[in-house]
XYZ file of C-alpha atoms in Angstrom:
533
model
C 0.067 0.042 -0.034
C 2.833 2.271 0.771
C 4.410 1.619 -2.577
C 1.162 1.941 -4.680
C 0.130 5.220 -3.185
C 2.670 7.478 -5.043
C 1.894 5.520 -8.173
C -1.756 5.933 -7.809
C -1.388 9.773 -7.333
C 0.665 10.048 -10.427
C -2.162 8.122 -12.532
C -4.873 10.230 -11.215
C -2.734 13.408 -11.966
C -2.018 12.230 -15.535
C -5.755 11.516 -16.145
C -6.610 14.959 -14.627
C -3.989 16.351 -17.003
C -5.308 14.601 -20.121
C -8.954 15.418 -19.351
C -8.260 18.931 -18.393
C -6.090 19.443 -21.675
C -8.871 18.052 -23.996
C -11.611 20.215 -22.170
C -9.688 23.304 -22.498
C -9.312 22.970 -26.314
C -13.012 22.325 -26.560
C -13.709 25.528 -24.563
C -11.457 28.009 -26.307
C -14.368 29.370 -28.668
C -16.522 29.609 -25.550
C -13.895 31.430 -23.714
C -13.532 34.004 -26.421
C -17.059 34.479 -26.701
C -17.588 34.860 -23.054
C -15.511 38.042 -23.228
C -18.509 39.649 -25.187
C -20.974 38.408 -22.552
C -22.351 40.350 -19.543
C -21.041 39.465 -16.102
C -23.982 37.205 -15.139
C -23.807 35.432 -18.512
C -20.091 34.632 -17.952
C -20.876 33.293 -14.439
C -23.673 30.776 -16.068
C -21.118 29.795 -18.636
C -18.544 28.974 -16.014
C -21.022 27.135 -13.958
C -22.405 24.961 -16.958
C -18.817 24.161 -18.390
C -19.167 20.479 -17.816
C -16.567 18.089 -16.567
C -13.958 20.892 -17.035
C -15.001 22.295 -13.607
C -12.480 24.617 -11.943
C -9.886 24.220 -14.817
C -12.487 25.598 -17.187
C -13.753 28.283 -15.197
C -10.167 29.424 -14.681
C -9.292 29.304 -18.338
C -12.673 31.375 -19.072
C -11.403 34.113 -16.673
C -7.973 34.419 -18.255
C -5.984 33.289 -15.460
C -5.370 29.724 -17.133
C -3.061 31.554 -19.690
C -0.650 32.398 -16.968
C -0.431 28.683 -15.936
C 0.494 27.389 -19.634
C 3.948 26.121 -19.625
C 6.553 27.297 -22.057
C 7.524 24.694 -24.632
C 10.987 26.210 -24.938
C 11.557 25.865 -21.115
C 10.532 22.132 -21.332
C 13.164 21.479 -23.928
C 15.865 23.190 -22.135
C 15.067 22.111 -18.546
C 13.157 18.812 -18.302
C 10.917 18.682 -15.093
C 12.579 15.721 -13.717
C 15.818 18.001 -13.355
C 13.836 20.510 -11.408
C 11.825 18.218 -9.071
C 13.977 15.255 -8.844
C 11.290 12.740 -9.844
C 11.638 10.828 -13.248
C 7.978 9.821 -13.901
C 7.127 13.470 -14.498
C 8.882 13.358 -17.841
C 6.707 10.598 -18.983
C 3.630 12.230 -18.050
C 4.700 15.313 -20.083
C 5.499 13.471 -23.009
C 1.941 11.895 -22.981
C 0.071 14.970 -22.700
C 2.251 17.554 -24.184
C 1.409 20.041 -21.332
C 1.464 19.295 -17.678
C -1.471 21.394 -16.335
C -2.098 19.717 -13.028
C 0.609 17.236 -11.620
C 0.978 16.392 -8.020
C 4.648 16.652 -7.445
C 6.208 14.043 -5.146
C 9.265 15.698 -3.641
C 12.565 13.909 -3.619
C 13.422 12.455 -0.348
C 16.883 13.899 -0.221
C 16.652 17.455 -1.877
C 20.071 19.119 -2.309
C 20.180 22.541 -0.734
C 22.376 25.171 -2.205
C 24.568 26.900 0.571
C 24.818 30.490 0.530
C 28.430 31.494 -0.472
C 30.411 32.606 2.203
C 31.225 36.299 1.771
C 33.399 38.692 3.701
C 31.536 41.004 6.056
C 31.484 44.401 4.944
C 33.110 46.714 7.213
C 31.618 50.082 8.218
C 33.818 53.172 9.122
C 33.038 56.693 10.211
C 34.264 59.153 7.487
C 32.529 62.448 8.395
C 31.327 64.135 11.321
C 28.754 67.157 11.800
C 27.410 68.776 15.065
C 25.218 71.535 16.250
C 25.291 71.880 20.080
C 25.234 74.390 22.876
C 29.058 74.164 23.035
C 29.838 74.527 19.292
C 28.691 74.041 15.645
C 32.149 72.795 14.286
C 33.309 69.480 15.284
C 36.749 70.307 16.305
C 35.527 73.485 18.348
C 32.916 71.267 19.990
C 35.268 68.641 21.285
C 37.901 71.039 22.373
C 35.222 72.879 24.492
C 34.375 69.490 26.058
C 37.851 68.700 26.728
C 38.307 72.086 28.511
C 35.059 71.479 30.502
C 33.116 74.376 29.010
C 29.453 74.262 29.903
C 26.788 75.190 27.571
C 24.030 75.416 30.062
C 22.560 78.954 30.638
C 19.463 80.809 31.522
C 16.679 80.363 28.636
C 16.503 83.523 26.442
C 14.174 82.459 23.712
C 10.999 82.912 25.744
C 9.748 84.092 28.965
C 9.862 81.287 31.516
C 9.460 83.090 34.732
C 6.381 80.974 35.703
C 8.271 77.882 35.222
C 10.219 76.287 38.337
C 13.100 75.446 35.889
C 14.536 78.441 33.710
C 17.872 76.852 32.352
C 18.650 74.867 29.386
C 21.483 73.905 26.953
C 20.165 76.507 24.576
C 21.921 77.412 21.224
C 22.073 81.265 21.622
C 23.201 81.934 18.165
C 22.834 79.881 15.009
C 23.069 80.546 11.295
C 22.162 78.306 8.444
C 23.593 80.724 5.891
C 25.524 78.937 3.222
C 23.991 75.566 4.212
C 20.150 76.143 3.629
C 18.205 78.242 1.321
C 16.942 81.390 3.098
C 13.344 80.826 2.109
C 13.318 77.287 3.604
C 15.214 78.516 6.754
C 12.318 80.948 7.506
C 9.518 78.190 7.457
C 11.134 75.011 8.797
C 11.379 74.092 12.422
C 14.713 74.428 14.264
C 15.155 70.607 14.584
C 15.278 70.538 10.773
C 17.590 73.509 10.489
C 19.814 71.698 12.778
C 19.687 68.505 11.022
C 20.298 69.692 7.445
C 23.142 71.801 8.633
C 24.749 69.042 10.644
C 24.323 66.470 7.855
C 25.842 68.718 5.148
C 28.754 69.549 7.689
C 29.302 65.716 8.061
C 29.583 65.444 4.280
C 31.861 68.471 4.002
C 34.072 67.001 6.767
C 34.083 63.654 5.005
C 35.473 65.125 1.879
C 32.389 64.686 -0.132
C 32.630 67.437 -2.656
C 30.502 68.350 -5.773
C 32.913 66.284 -7.814
C 32.842 63.376 -5.425
C 29.039 63.662 -5.476
C 28.916 63.280 -9.323
C 30.737 59.941 -8.936
C 28.434 58.459 -6.266
C 25.878 55.827 -7.077
C 22.988 57.840 -5.428
C 20.815 54.683 -5.284
C 23.229 53.353 -2.858
C 23.311 56.441 -0.603
C 20.807 56.845 2.134
C 19.870 59.188 5.048
C 18.355 57.999 8.546
C 18.386 60.733 10.976
C 15.534 60.673 13.519
C 14.068 62.863 16.100
C 12.267 62.280 19.351
C 9.779 65.115 19.142
C 9.978 66.548 15.722
C 8.790 70.051 14.733
C 7.276 70.991 18.116
C 7.616 74.767 17.428
C 6.030 74.572 14.014
C 3.023 72.509 15.416
C 2.737 75.032 18.449
C 2.656 78.000 15.932
C 0.046 76.280 13.834
C -2.242 75.640 17.067
C -1.846 79.373 17.699
C -2.798 80.364 14.294
C -5.653 77.927 14.175
C -7.255 80.051 17.061
C -7.727 82.786 14.397
C -8.410 80.731 11.277
C -6.904 77.676 9.538
C -6.053 80.249 6.799
C -3.427 81.627 8.902
C -1.812 78.287 9.382
C 1.649 77.412 7.711
C 0.594 75.287 4.821
C 3.629 73.118 5.638
C 2.939 72.774 9.357
C 1.978 69.131 9.262
C 5.101 67.868 7.042
C 7.487 70.158 8.797
C 6.269 68.784 12.297
C 6.759 65.075 11.136
C 9.995 63.431 12.412
C 10.720 61.900 8.944
C 10.571 65.085 7.123
C 14.318 66.050 8.147
C 15.688 63.029 6.516
C 13.513 63.448 3.461
C 14.504 67.110 2.965
C 18.205 66.238 3.228
C 17.803 63.474 0.664
C 16.019 65.625 -1.692
C 18.736 68.313 -1.374
C 21.467 65.723 -2.112
C 19.616 63.635 -4.690
C 20.231 60.507 -2.443
C 17.823 57.723 -3.444
C 18.753 54.962 -0.980
C 17.017 54.099 2.347
C 15.439 57.162 3.931
C 13.562 57.186 7.094
C 13.625 58.355 10.557
C 13.298 56.381 13.785
C 11.781 57.826 17.018
C 12.504 56.034 20.343
C 12.640 59.051 22.699
C 16.133 59.671 23.991
C 17.568 56.477 22.376
C 16.816 57.632 18.730
C 20.096 58.569 17.530
C 21.727 55.064 18.289
C 18.911 53.176 16.696
C 19.395 55.339 13.528
C 23.063 54.772 13.521
C 22.909 51.040 13.934
C 20.091 50.717 11.231
C 22.015 52.732 8.967
C 25.269 50.616 9.532
C 23.302 47.573 9.044
C 22.136 48.750 5.378
C 25.745 48.967 4.526
C 26.796 45.547 6.082
C 23.899 43.849 3.947
C 25.346 45.572 0.929
C 22.170 47.651 0.393
C 24.087 51.133 0.424
C 27.754 52.147 0.433
C 27.197 55.409 2.277
C 24.680 56.697 5.008
C 24.298 59.863 6.917
C 22.777 58.959 10.312
C 22.079 60.522 13.684
C 19.575 62.490 15.530
C 18.119 66.198 15.865
C 15.884 67.961 18.489
C 14.801 71.272 19.535
C 12.078 71.310 22.100
C 13.276 74.289 24.352
C 9.822 76.023 23.955
C 7.014 76.429 26.510
C 5.154 73.274 25.844
C 8.450 71.284 25.746
C 9.672 72.805 29.040
C 6.303 72.671 30.678
C 6.000 68.962 29.634
C 9.195 67.979 31.185
C 8.513 70.037 34.350
C 5.031 68.199 34.626
C 6.645 64.865 34.748
C 9.132 66.175 37.352
C 12.226 65.332 35.354
C 14.081 68.647 35.151
C 16.767 70.217 37.446
C 15.792 73.412 39.191
C 19.263 74.793 40.037
C 18.560 78.106 38.307
C 20.877 80.078 40.455
C 24.019 78.393 38.927
C 23.174 77.041 35.576
C 26.528 75.633 34.638
C 26.507 73.466 37.657
C 23.037 72.120 37.271
C 23.895 69.075 35.177
C 25.967 66.819 37.402
C 25.825 63.154 36.550
C 26.418 60.640 39.463
C 26.756 63.592 41.918
C 24.986 63.079 45.091
C 23.420 66.411 44.809
C 21.726 65.882 41.323
C 18.087 66.870 40.907
C 17.213 65.951 37.364
C 18.407 66.545 33.703
C 18.831 69.933 31.930
C 17.193 70.183 28.584
C 19.497 70.760 25.661
C 19.052 70.991 21.716
C 21.111 70.362 18.643
C 22.064 67.828 16.275
C 24.777 65.302 15.544
C 25.266 63.449 12.189
C 27.766 60.581 11.447
C 28.667 59.713 7.774
C 29.104 55.925 7.758
C 30.604 54.282 4.784
C 31.804 50.739 3.537
C 35.398 50.393 4.130
C 36.429 49.764 0.409
C 34.237 52.416 -0.858
C 35.831 54.934 1.497
C 39.319 53.861 0.635
C 38.619 54.035 -3.124
C 37.895 57.597 -2.806
C 40.743 58.275 -0.374
C 38.525 59.312 2.545
C 40.091 59.859 5.993
C 38.745 57.317 8.507
C 38.016 58.338 12.059
C 37.092 55.092 13.438
C 35.329 51.827 12.732
C 31.874 51.052 13.735
C 31.761 47.696 15.390
C 28.083 46.918 16.078
C 25.530 47.352 18.677
C 22.124 46.275 19.878
C 18.640 47.410 21.374
C 16.444 45.976 24.092
C 13.370 47.017 26.026
C 13.031 47.173 29.740
C 9.231 46.419 29.381
C 8.870 47.870 32.797
C 7.880 51.641 33.168
C 7.179 54.423 30.959
C 9.813 56.831 32.221
C 11.434 55.085 34.929
C 14.405 52.397 34.151
C 14.370 48.902 35.445
C 15.808 49.197 39.242
C 18.014 46.042 38.495
C 19.295 47.303 35.135
C 18.246 43.968 33.640
C 17.495 45.577 30.180
C 20.817 47.485 30.007
C 22.876 44.516 30.829
C 21.014 42.433 28.261
C 21.502 45.305 25.768
C 25.315 45.505 26.405
C 25.698 41.861 26.409
C 23.941 41.456 23.000
C 25.921 44.389 21.501
C 29.153 42.502 22.421
C 28.058 39.269 20.992
C 26.743 40.618 17.791
C 29.743 42.811 17.129
C 32.260 40.097 18.151
C 34.014 42.532 20.630
C 35.585 41.053 23.723
C 34.414 42.663 26.970
C 37.917 43.118 28.292
C 38.716 45.164 25.186
C 36.074 47.814 26.118
C 37.859 50.374 28.199
C 35.917 53.673 27.484
C 32.227 54.223 27.960
C 30.255 57.300 26.985
C 27.329 56.984 29.385
C 23.747 57.959 28.855
C 24.011 59.548 32.539
C 21.348 62.194 32.485
C 21.656 63.526 35.959
C 18.571 61.851 37.493
C 18.574 59.858 40.597
C 17.510 56.587 39.564
C 18.718 56.585 35.895
C 22.544 57.372 36.700
C 22.700 54.669 39.394
C 20.895 51.887 37.299
C 23.317 52.466 34.218
C 26.500 52.602 36.472
C 25.661 49.405 38.262
C 24.929 47.656 34.868
C 28.189 48.845 33.419
C 30.106 47.564 36.587
C 28.300 44.216 36.132
C 29.590 43.878 32.601
C 32.960 45.503 32.737
C 33.863 45.861 36.687
C 37.075 43.597 36.263
C 38.492 45.965 33.724
C 41.172 48.060 35.608
C 41.470 50.435 32.477
C 37.755 51.291 32.379
C 36.870 55.021 32.132
C 33.399 56.468 32.032
C 32.148 60.105 31.350
C 28.921 61.634 30.369
C 28.918 64.343 27.778
C 25.578 65.673 29.274
C 27.363 67.264 32.190
C 28.320 70.061 29.652
C 25.721 70.137 26.880
C 22.633 68.897 28.792
C 20.173 66.308 27.489
C 19.605 66.858 23.678
C 16.758 64.304 23.745
C 16.569 62.473 20.394
C 19.909 64.070 19.369
C 21.796 62.900 22.433
C 23.031 59.755 21.273
C 24.606 61.199 17.905
C 26.101 64.169 19.730
C 27.708 61.619 22.136
C 28.583 59.272 19.269
C 30.563 62.264 17.774
C 32.192 62.921 21.104
C 33.087 59.208 21.268
C 34.637 59.099 17.849
C 36.586 62.160 18.585
C 37.925 60.499 21.845
C 39.213 57.696 19.733
C 40.839 59.989 17.263
C 42.428 62.318 19.722
C 43.111 59.857 22.518
C 41.560 62.270 25.204
C 38.595 61.894 27.198
C 36.557 64.889 28.285
C 35.930 65.377 31.929
C 32.722 65.025 34.053
C 32.228 68.481 35.254
C 30.184 69.107 38.539
C 31.219 65.601 39.936
C 32.087 66.708 43.213
C 30.569 64.218 45.579
C 29.974 60.837 43.866
C 26.860 58.875 45.082
C 27.027 56.031 47.376
C 28.398 53.022 45.564
C 29.899 54.977 42.695
C 33.720 54.550 42.374
C 35.191 57.782 41.469
C 38.188 56.150 39.973
C 36.229 54.380 37.202
C 34.778 57.949 36.262
C 36.821 60.566 34.408
C 37.578 63.238 36.810
C 37.357 67.212 36.542
C 40.077 67.407 34.012
C 40.487 65.552 30.608
C 42.301 62.450 30.627
C 44.560 60.465 28.207
C 43.485 57.091 27.166
C 44.671 54.645 24.509
C 41.046 53.495 23.474
C 40.712 49.783 22.363
C 36.891 49.816 22.005
C 34.580 52.560 22.910
C 30.759 52.103 23.907
C 28.177 54.731 23.818
C 24.749 54.260 25.690
C 21.525 55.849 24.975
C 18.142 55.089 26.770
C 14.721 56.452 26.399
C 11.147 56.870 27.854
C 9.303 53.717 27.299
C 12.320 51.435 28.402
C 14.383 51.745 24.993
C 17.885 50.725 25.564
C 20.589 51.093 22.860
C 24.405 50.428 22.852
C 26.783 50.998 19.838
C 30.458 50.212 19.653
C 33.430 52.214 17.993
C 36.875 51.155 17.778
C 40.223 52.656 16.139
C 40.403 51.570 12.486
C 42.989 48.997 11.657
C 43.756 47.838 8.187
C 43.605 44.086 8.162
């Protein structure tokens, strides 16, 4: 019975094939005529098509034409070579056309192995930044090394009725030479910062007009995210709506969306590769950077602009964070308000700006003679799945994120000797991250940790990218910026692990940068000095 079953199956299939073939030949005139009939008449014709059944109705609808086999294909590739069953050829010879054959799969199907290819390496070839301590990368990092704070009293609006009156506000910014004046007047500042930082990264990477002409624009993309998008544009639209919708900025909706910055930059450059934004609160930038790198690793692109931008120092932004009790109220001495890991910290300080990295496939970068700042090693994401604004008290999600990042990038934990921490200057957040880091790297006597936020504040969705720029500059220069305002480390925090009040020299093996966000989003990315292998 076991032997007979396949044979019976093939005999039945052959009979169906012959029967169907004969019926189809008889039905061709009817099928042609049915095209001139009404819909109801065609239904009746299909229903009364006799022994052809389903085959006849399909043929009448035109779909069967798609199922007719190609004679040339049969001559060049017999079905037996495709399916691995010799009886099929005999059926084909009898009927001429195998219309309905139940194929018995071969017991030992040979599977083709995907050829082993060398993993594409991703390097950083350009940096762009807009921040409270500088809009030029070298100036930005030099100020960080000198411990210059960008925290000051808010000047862009009257905040006397708010308990917090300080922020990492950019006092003077010009997009002249980077963005068309007409566009500059209409877009939100988050987009101004994004476009400027993106073009500065290209300039820093040596991507001139001549280089642009040689690029395959279909393999160049932009992934620059934002946590909050165009809040000012949207706030202005609401105010205008109080008068009339006719007073609203006609572009208020697209200019408020988080994806439009990436889209506008791609339009300006003519880059047709992957283009989108990711919004995962304050972890946004790291998500964008890792996804951009993965597009390159998979061979989908050769060059990507990635990072983040945010500008939310407006009444609704300040008020919102005050309402959830997140901000520092050290208004009397703004420069000392942001103090990660210090026992007297009382909340984070809002900041604004943008950071963009030009990521490039190694061979592509070498072919055009690009300078290479560092190599992107990899990274990972996890979710705490615990609380909307509070980190998991055990740091479980952070540890998992770091462990996954190490595993996926192939980096040994003993090689990580510098960490640019998320450390925002909040009570629970700083300790949770610190404890997670020590659990992962506590045995490394070379380990050093700092927080860029001590000087620029928390740039929300842009934080990770600006800190990635600082991390890459640390690799390039060999200098770590200080943790300012760290006067009395909290209980359990080893001040010897943290960079002190002055910059410190370090031969970085692998650098790690963390970013976490409301919603329990955790992200970790890794960079290392570039070594030609």
